[in-house]
XYZ file of C-alpha atoms in Angstrom:
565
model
C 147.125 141.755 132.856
C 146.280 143.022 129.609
C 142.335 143.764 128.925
C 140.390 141.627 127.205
C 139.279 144.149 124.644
C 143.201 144.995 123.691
C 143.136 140.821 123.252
C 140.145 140.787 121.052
C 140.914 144.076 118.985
C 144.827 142.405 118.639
C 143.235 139.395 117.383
C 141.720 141.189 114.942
C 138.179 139.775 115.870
C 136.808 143.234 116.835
C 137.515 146.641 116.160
C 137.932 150.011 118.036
C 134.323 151.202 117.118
C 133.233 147.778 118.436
C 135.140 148.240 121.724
C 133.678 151.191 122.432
C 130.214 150.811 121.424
C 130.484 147.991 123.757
C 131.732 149.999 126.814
C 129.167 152.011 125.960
C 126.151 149.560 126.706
C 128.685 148.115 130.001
C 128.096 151.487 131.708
C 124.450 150.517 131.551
C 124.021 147.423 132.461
C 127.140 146.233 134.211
C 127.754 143.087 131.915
C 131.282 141.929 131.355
C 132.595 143.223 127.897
C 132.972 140.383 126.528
C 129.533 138.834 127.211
C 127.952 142.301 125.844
C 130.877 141.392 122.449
C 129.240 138.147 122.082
C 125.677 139.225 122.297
C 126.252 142.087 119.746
C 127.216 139.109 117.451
C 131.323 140.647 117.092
C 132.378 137.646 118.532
C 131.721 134.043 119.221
C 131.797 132.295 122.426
C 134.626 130.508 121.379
C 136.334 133.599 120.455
C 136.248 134.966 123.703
C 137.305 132.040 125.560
C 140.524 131.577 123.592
C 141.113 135.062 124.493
C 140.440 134.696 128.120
C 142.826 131.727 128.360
C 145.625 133.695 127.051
C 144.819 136.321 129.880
C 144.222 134.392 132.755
C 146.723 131.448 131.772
C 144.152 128.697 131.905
C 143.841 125.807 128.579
C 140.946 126.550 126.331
C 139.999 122.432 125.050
C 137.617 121.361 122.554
C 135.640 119.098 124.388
C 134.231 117.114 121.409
C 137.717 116.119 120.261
C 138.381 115.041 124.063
C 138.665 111.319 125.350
C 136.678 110.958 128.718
C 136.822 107.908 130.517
C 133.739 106.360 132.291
C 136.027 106.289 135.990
C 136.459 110.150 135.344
C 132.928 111.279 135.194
C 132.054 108.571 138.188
C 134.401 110.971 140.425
C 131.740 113.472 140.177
C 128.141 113.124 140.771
C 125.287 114.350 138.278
C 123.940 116.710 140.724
C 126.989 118.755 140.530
C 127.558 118.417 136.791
C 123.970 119.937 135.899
C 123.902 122.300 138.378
C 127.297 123.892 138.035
C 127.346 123.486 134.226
C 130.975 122.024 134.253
C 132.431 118.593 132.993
C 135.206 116.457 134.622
C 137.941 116.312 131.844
C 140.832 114.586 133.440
C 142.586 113.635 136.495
C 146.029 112.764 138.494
C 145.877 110.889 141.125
C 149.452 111.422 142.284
C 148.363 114.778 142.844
C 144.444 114.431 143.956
C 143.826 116.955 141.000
C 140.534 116.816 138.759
C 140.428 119.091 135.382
C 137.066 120.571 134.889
C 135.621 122.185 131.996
C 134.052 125.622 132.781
C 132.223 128.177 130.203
C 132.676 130.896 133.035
C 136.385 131.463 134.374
C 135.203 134.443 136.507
C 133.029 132.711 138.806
C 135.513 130.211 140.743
C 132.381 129.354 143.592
C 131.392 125.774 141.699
C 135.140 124.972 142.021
C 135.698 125.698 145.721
C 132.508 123.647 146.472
C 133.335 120.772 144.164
C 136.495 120.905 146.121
C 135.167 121.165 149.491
C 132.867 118.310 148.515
C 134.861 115.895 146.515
C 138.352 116.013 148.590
C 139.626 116.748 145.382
C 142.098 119.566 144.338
C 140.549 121.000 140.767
C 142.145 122.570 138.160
C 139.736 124.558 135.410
C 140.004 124.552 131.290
C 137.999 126.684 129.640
C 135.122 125.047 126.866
C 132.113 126.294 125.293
C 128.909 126.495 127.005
C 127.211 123.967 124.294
C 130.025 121.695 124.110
C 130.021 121.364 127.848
C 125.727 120.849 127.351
C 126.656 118.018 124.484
C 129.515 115.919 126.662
C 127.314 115.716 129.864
C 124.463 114.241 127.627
C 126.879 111.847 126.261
C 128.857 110.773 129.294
C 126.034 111.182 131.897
C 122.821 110.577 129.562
C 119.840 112.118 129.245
C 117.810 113.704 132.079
C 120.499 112.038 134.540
C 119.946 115.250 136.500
C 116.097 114.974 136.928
C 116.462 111.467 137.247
C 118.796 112.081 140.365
C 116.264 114.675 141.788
C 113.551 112.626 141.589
C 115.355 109.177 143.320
C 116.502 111.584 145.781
C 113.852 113.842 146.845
C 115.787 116.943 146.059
C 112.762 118.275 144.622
C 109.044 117.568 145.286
C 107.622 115.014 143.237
C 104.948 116.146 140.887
C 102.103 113.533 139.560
C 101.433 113.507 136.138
C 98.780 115.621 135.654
C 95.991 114.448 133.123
C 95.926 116.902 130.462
C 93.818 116.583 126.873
C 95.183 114.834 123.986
C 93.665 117.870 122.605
C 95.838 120.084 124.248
C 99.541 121.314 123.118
C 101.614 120.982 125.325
C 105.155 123.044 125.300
C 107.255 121.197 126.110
C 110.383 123.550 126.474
C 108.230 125.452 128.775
C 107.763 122.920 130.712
C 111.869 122.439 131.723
C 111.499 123.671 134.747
C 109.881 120.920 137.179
C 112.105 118.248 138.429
C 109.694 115.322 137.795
C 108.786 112.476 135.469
C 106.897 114.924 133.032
C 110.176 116.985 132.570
C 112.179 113.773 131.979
C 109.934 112.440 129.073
C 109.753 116.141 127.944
C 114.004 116.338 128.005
C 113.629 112.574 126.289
C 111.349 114.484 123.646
C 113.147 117.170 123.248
C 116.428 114.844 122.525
C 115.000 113.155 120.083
C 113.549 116.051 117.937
C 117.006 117.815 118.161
C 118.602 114.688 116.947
C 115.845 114.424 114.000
C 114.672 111.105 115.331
C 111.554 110.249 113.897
C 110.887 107.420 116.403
C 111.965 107.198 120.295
C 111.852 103.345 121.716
C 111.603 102.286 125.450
C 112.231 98.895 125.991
C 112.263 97.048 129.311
C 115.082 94.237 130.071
C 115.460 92.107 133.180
C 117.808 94.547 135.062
C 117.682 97.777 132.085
C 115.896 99.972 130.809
C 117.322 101.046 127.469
C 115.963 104.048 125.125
C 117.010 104.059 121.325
C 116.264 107.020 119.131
C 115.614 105.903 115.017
C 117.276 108.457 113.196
C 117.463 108.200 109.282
C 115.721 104.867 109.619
C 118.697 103.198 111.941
C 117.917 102.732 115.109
C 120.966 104.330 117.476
C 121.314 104.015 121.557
C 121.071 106.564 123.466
C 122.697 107.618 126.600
C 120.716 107.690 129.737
C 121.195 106.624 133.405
C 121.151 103.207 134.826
C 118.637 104.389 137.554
C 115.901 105.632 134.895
C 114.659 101.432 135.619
C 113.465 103.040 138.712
C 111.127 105.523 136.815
C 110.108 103.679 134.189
C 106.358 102.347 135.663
C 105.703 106.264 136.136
C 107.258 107.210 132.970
C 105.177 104.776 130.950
C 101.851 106.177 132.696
C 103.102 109.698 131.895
C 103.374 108.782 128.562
C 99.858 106.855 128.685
C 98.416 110.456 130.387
C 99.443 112.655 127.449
C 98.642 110.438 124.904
C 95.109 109.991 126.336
C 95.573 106.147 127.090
C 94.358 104.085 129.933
C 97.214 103.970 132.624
C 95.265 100.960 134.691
C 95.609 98.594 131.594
C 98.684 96.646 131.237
C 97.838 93.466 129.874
C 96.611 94.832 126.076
C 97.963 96.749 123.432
C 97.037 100.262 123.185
C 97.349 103.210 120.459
C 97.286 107.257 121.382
C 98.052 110.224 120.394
C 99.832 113.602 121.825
C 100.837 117.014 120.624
C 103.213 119.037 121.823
C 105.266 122.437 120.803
C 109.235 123.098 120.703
C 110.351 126.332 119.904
C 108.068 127.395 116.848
C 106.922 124.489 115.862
C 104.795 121.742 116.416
C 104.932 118.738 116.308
C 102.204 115.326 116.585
C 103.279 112.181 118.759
C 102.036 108.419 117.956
C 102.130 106.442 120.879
C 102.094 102.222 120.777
C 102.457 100.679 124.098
C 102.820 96.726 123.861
C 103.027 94.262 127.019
C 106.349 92.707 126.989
C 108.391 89.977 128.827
C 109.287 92.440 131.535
C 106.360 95.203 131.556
C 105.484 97.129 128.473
C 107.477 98.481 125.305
C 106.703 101.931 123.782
C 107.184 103.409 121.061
C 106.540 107.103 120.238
C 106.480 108.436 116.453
C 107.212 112.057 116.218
C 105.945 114.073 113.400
C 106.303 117.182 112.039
C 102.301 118.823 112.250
C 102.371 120.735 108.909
C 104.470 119.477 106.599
C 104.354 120.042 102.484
C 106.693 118.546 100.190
C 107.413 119.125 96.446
C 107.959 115.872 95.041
C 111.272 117.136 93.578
C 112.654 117.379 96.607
C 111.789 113.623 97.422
C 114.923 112.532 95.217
C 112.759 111.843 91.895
C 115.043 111.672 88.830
C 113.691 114.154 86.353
C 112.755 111.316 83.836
C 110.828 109.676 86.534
C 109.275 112.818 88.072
C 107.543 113.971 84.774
C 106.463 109.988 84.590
C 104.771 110.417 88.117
C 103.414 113.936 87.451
C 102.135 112.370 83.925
C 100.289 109.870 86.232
C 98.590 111.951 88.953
C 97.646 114.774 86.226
C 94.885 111.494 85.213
C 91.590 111.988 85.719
C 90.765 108.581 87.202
C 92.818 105.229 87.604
C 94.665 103.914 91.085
C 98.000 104.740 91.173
C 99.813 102.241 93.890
C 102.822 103.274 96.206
C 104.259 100.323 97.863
C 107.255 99.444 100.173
C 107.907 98.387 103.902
C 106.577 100.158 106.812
C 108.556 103.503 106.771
C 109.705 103.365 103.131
C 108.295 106.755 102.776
C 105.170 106.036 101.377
C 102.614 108.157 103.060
C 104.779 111.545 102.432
C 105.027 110.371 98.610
C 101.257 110.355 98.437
C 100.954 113.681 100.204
C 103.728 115.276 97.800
C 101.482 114.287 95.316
C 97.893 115.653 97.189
C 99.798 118.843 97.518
C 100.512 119.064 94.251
C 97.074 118.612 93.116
C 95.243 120.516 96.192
C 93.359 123.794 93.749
C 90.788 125.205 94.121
C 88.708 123.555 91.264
C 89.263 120.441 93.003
C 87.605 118.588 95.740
C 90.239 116.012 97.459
C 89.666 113.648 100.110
C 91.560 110.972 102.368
C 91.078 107.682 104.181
C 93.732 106.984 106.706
C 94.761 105.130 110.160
C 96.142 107.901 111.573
C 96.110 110.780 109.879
C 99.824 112.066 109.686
C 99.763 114.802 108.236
C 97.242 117.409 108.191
C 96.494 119.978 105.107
C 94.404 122.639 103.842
C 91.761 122.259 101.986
C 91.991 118.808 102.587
C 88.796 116.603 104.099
C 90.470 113.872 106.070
C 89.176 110.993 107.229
C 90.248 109.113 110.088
C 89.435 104.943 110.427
C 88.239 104.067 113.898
C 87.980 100.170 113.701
C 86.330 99.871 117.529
C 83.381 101.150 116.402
C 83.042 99.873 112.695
C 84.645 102.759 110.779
C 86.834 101.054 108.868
C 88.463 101.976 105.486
C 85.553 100.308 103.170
C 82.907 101.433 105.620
C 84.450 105.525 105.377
C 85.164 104.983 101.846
C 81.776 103.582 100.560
C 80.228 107.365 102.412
C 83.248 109.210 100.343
C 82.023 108.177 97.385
C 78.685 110.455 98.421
C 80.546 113.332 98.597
C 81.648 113.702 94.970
C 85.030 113.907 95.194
C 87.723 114.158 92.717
C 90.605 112.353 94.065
C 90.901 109.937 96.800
C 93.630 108.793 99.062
C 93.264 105.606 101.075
C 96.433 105.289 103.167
C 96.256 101.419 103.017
C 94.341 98.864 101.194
C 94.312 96.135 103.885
C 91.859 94.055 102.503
C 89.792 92.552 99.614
C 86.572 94.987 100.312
C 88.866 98.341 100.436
C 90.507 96.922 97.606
C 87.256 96.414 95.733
C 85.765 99.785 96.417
C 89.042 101.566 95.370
C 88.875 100.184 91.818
C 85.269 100.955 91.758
C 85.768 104.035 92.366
C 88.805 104.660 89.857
C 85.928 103.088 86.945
C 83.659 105.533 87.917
C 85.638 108.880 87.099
C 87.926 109.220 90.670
C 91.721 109.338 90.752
C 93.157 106.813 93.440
C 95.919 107.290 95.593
C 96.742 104.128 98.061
C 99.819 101.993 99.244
C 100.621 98.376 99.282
C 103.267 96.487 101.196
C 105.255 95.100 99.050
C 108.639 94.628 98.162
C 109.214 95.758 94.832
C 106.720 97.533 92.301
C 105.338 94.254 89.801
C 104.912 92.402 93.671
C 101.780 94.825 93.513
C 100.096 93.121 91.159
C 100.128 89.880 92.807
C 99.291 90.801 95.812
C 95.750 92.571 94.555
C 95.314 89.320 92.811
C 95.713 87.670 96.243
C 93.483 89.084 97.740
C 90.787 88.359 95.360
C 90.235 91.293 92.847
C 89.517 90.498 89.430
C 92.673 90.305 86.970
C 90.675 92.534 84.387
C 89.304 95.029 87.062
C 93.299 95.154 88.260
C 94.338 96.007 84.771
C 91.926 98.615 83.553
C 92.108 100.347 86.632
C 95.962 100.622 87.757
C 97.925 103.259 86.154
C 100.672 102.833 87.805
C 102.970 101.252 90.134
C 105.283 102.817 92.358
C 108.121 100.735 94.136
C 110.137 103.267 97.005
C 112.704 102.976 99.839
C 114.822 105.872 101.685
C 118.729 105.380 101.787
C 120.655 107.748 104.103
C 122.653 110.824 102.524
C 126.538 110.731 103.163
C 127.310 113.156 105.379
C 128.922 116.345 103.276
C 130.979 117.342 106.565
C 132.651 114.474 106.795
C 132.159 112.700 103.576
C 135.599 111.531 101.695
C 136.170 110.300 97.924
C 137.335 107.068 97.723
C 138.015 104.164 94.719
C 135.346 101.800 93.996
C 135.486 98.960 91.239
C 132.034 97.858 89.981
C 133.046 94.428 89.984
C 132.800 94.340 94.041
C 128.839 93.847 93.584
C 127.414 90.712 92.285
C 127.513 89.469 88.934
C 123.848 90.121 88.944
C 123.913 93.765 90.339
C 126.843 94.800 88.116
C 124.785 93.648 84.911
C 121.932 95.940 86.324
C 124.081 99.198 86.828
C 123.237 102.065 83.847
C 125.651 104.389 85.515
C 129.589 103.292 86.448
C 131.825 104.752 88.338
C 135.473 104.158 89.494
C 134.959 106.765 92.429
C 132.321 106.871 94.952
C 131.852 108.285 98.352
C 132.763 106.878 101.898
C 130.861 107.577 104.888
C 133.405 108.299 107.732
C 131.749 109.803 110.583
C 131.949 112.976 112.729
C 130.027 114.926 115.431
C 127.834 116.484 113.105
C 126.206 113.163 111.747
C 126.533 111.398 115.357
C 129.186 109.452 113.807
C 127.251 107.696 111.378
C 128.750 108.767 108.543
C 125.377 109.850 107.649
C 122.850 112.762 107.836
C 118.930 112.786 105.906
C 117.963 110.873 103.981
C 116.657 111.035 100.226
C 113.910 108.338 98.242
C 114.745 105.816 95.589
C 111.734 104.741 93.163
C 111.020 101.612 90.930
C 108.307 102.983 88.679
C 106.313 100.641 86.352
C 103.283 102.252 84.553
C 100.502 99.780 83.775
C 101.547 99.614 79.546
C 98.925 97.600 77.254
C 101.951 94.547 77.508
C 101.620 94.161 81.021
C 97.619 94.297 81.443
C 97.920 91.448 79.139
C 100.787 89.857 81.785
C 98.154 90.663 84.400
C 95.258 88.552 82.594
C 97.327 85.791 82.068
C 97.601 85.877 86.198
C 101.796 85.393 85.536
C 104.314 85.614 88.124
C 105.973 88.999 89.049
C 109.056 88.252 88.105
C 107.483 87.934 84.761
C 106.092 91.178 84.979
C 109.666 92.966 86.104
C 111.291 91.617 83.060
C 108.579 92.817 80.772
C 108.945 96.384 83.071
C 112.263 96.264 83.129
C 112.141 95.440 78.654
C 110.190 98.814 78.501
C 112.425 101.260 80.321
C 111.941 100.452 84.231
C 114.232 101.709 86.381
C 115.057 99.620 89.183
C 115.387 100.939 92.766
C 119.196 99.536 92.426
C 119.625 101.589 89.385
C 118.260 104.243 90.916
C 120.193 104.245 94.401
C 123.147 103.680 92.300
C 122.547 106.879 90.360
C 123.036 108.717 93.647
C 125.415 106.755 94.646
C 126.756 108.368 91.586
C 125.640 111.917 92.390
C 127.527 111.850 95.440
C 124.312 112.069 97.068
C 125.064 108.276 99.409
C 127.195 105.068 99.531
C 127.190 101.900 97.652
C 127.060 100.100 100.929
C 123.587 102.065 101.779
C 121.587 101.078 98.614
C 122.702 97.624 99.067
C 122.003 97.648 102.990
C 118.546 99.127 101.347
C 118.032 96.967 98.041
C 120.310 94.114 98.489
C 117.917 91.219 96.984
C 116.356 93.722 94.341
C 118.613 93.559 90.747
């Protein structure tokens, strides 16, 4: 048989001096050569195992480009799966033989007990150690292994212990016990290495299924049928770390958890809703610290010295609106970080605080006990600030106070839900505020929506004829193109075709033409043709500009923008 080093160095992925310096460290501590190869960083693990399965004569597979069907994995249980660390790949049944994937073809005991066990005869393939980690989590789901520990006693069960929503908790460290807390922790843990920013638990009739939203789409997730047994205690684990009562079912409740990952932290918003059949939850995960230049948001250049024109004001409100998770909230803290010196003192208003940042007072509303926006802001306004943030106006009274306090020599930073940017204007006028206190105090408003990035792995050129879109939309478009790109989907991007995400903006500063709009009390549409007459970009235009950038599909900005021209 020839050596594995002679294999490696004849491959040309190592060289004498590497051979030897890695004998060198074997006569210390005893580790195979090619374990000590990969640890030096010579060699991958792939590497070795394509050279292994030229010496020992067993198939090296790439288990991601491998078709497993759901009667193969049932052959095997999940107990055997986990603990071995080995995936059922294939099998004949004229001959009783089951391929496994193994990361370890010198240790043959998992096979003789899987064969012992299973009355099968099993034949091994060599994959990767995190390819094998990935397929179980797709074909099994996951935590199917602490799920099965739990349901069958293998391990003692552990209550959830009540710990402070105060307190970090690691979850990584935490891997260890075979109970509900390590399940939500592997759930967590899931979702933060698939850069979810929400996970959802909802409860069926006969199901339990758990979705991760990642780049705004909601996408299922793999788990086992028998987590509907768990789900009562993994609700009031949930309720325990996010300091919630786990007695009350019947009403809505809010919390709040943090909890660590490698080096970083990150904060968790928990809602928990009765539903038809028990509760829904959803958990938002957040990064703890995070600051963002607002060029990196996706603001053209034009538009970015328009926006850094507006916050550089000394007073004036300055309106960000869109739907719930449009992006809003990390616009306005782009622009507190920008602003955040020294010379100047900077203040927020918000239900919850998301983010938190230096030299930064933050405010948190606590409605239960009267400590709502107006009530915080009116005490602000004591404290001499320069700029204020108020994460929502909700109402006419926070919506009075803001503009007050944009009259009286503060910059205002707030958001509005609305659908497009002149909507804004309306909707203050809805809810009661003056049209001249509306148009001497806005500066500007700020329309904004995220549309997914194509993934560049997998991302292909293709033809694209601008008379596809509606008459309406191709009378809009500043920028045509013939080619565009085409998401196709891989591993990398979960097979989306897509992978981050990046901001589009409608920005329409508050000009002398449309005050006058505003005290005539006309309709927005009125006020986006005026906008639109003095340079306005449109969040179509600008999606479509990265459409032509490359940067994402015309099938995402009109998933994203559809009814806006």
């Amino acid at each position: 048989m020839i050596k594995i080093g002679k294999l490696l160095q004849d491959a040309g992925l190592v060289t004498a001096a590497d051979i030897d310096k890695a004998i060198a460290e074997q006569k210390k501590s005893g580790k195979f050569l090619g374990t000590i190869l990969v640890a030096m960083g010579k060699i991958t693990e792939a590497d070795l195992l394509r050279c292994l399965s030229q010496q020992m004569r067993i198939d090296f597979i790439e288990l991601k480009d491998t078709r497993i069907p759901p009667e193969i994995t049932s052959k095997v249980p999940v107990k055997y799966v986990w603990h071995y660390k080995v995936m059922p790949v294939k099998y004949d049944p004229a001959k009783n033989v089951l391929s496994v994937a193994i990361s370890d073809p010198l240790n043959m005991w998992p096979l003789e007990d899987m064969k012992l066990h299973l009355g099968m005869e099993i034949d091994p393939v060599l994959a990767t150690t995190a390819d094998i980690d990935e397929t179980i989590k797709k074909h099994y789901g996951v935590g199917a292994d602490t799920i099965d520990k739990i349901l069958t006693k293998e391990e003692d069960k552990k209550t959830a212990e009540v710990v402070s929503v105060k307190k970090v908790q690691d979850i990584e460290k935490l891997a260890g016990d075979a109970s509900v807390i390590k399940l939500v922790n592997e759930i967590l843990k899931e979702a933060i290495e698939s850069r979810a920013t929400d996970v959802h638990f909802e409860s069926y009739e006969n199901e339990l299924v758990v979705r991760y939203r990642v780049d705004g789409v909601l996408q299922p997730t793999k788990v086992s049928d028998d987590i509907k047994f768990l789900y009562s205690a993994i609700i009031a684990r949930i309720k325990v770390m996010s300091g919630l009562d786990i007695v009350e079912r019947r009403l809505p409740q809010s919390g709040a958890a943090r909890i660590r990952m490698g080096n970083r932290e990150y904060d968790l918003r928990t809602s928990i809703i009765p539903d038809n059949y028990g509760e829904g939850v959803v958990i938002r995960i957040l990064p703890s610290e995070m600051l963002v230049d607002l060029g990196q948001l996706g603001v053209p250049p034009k538009e970015l010295e328009l926006l850094n024109s507006f916050i550089e004001r000394s007073h004036g409100i300055i309106y960000v609106t869109g739907p719930t998770g449009s992006g809003k909230t990390t616009t306005l803290y782009a622009c507190l970080s920008k602003l955040n010196k020294p010379g100047v003192k900077i203040v927020t208003v918000e239900d919850p605080i998301e983010y938190k940042m230096r030299y930064i007072e933050q405010f948190q509303v606590n409605a239960k006990i009267g400590l709502t926006f107006s009530a915080i802001l009116r005490s602000v306004l004591r404290h001499d600030p320069d700029i204020i943030m108020v994460g929502e106006v909700r109402d006419a009274e926070t919506a009075q106070i803001a503009v007050q306090a944009s009259l009286t020599g503060h910059l205002v930073l707030s958001t509005l839900h609305t659908n497009d940017a002149p909507s804004a204007v309306t909707r203050l006028l809805d809810m009661g505020v003056e049209p001249y206190l509306v148009s001497s105090s806005v500066i500007a408003l700020v329309a904004q929506r995220l549309v997914r990035k194509v993934c560049t792995h997998c991302r292909k050129e293709v033809q694209w004829k601008n008379d596809a879109l509606p008459p309406a939309l191709q009378a809009a478009l500043r920028h045509k193109t013939d080619k565009v790109m085409s998401a196709k989907g891989c591993e990398k991007c979960r097979m989306t075709g897509y992978q981050g995400r990046i901001a589009i903006y409608e920005i329409l500063p508050v000009s002398a033409a449309i005050q006058a709009l505003v005290m005539k009390k006309v309709s927005a549409a009125e006020i986006r043709q005026k906008g639109i007459e003095e340079g306005m970009k449109t969040l179509f235009q600008s999606g479509w500009e990265h459409v032509c950038e490359g940067l994402t599909t015309p099938e995402e900005v009109l998933r994203v923008v559809q009814e806006q021209v």
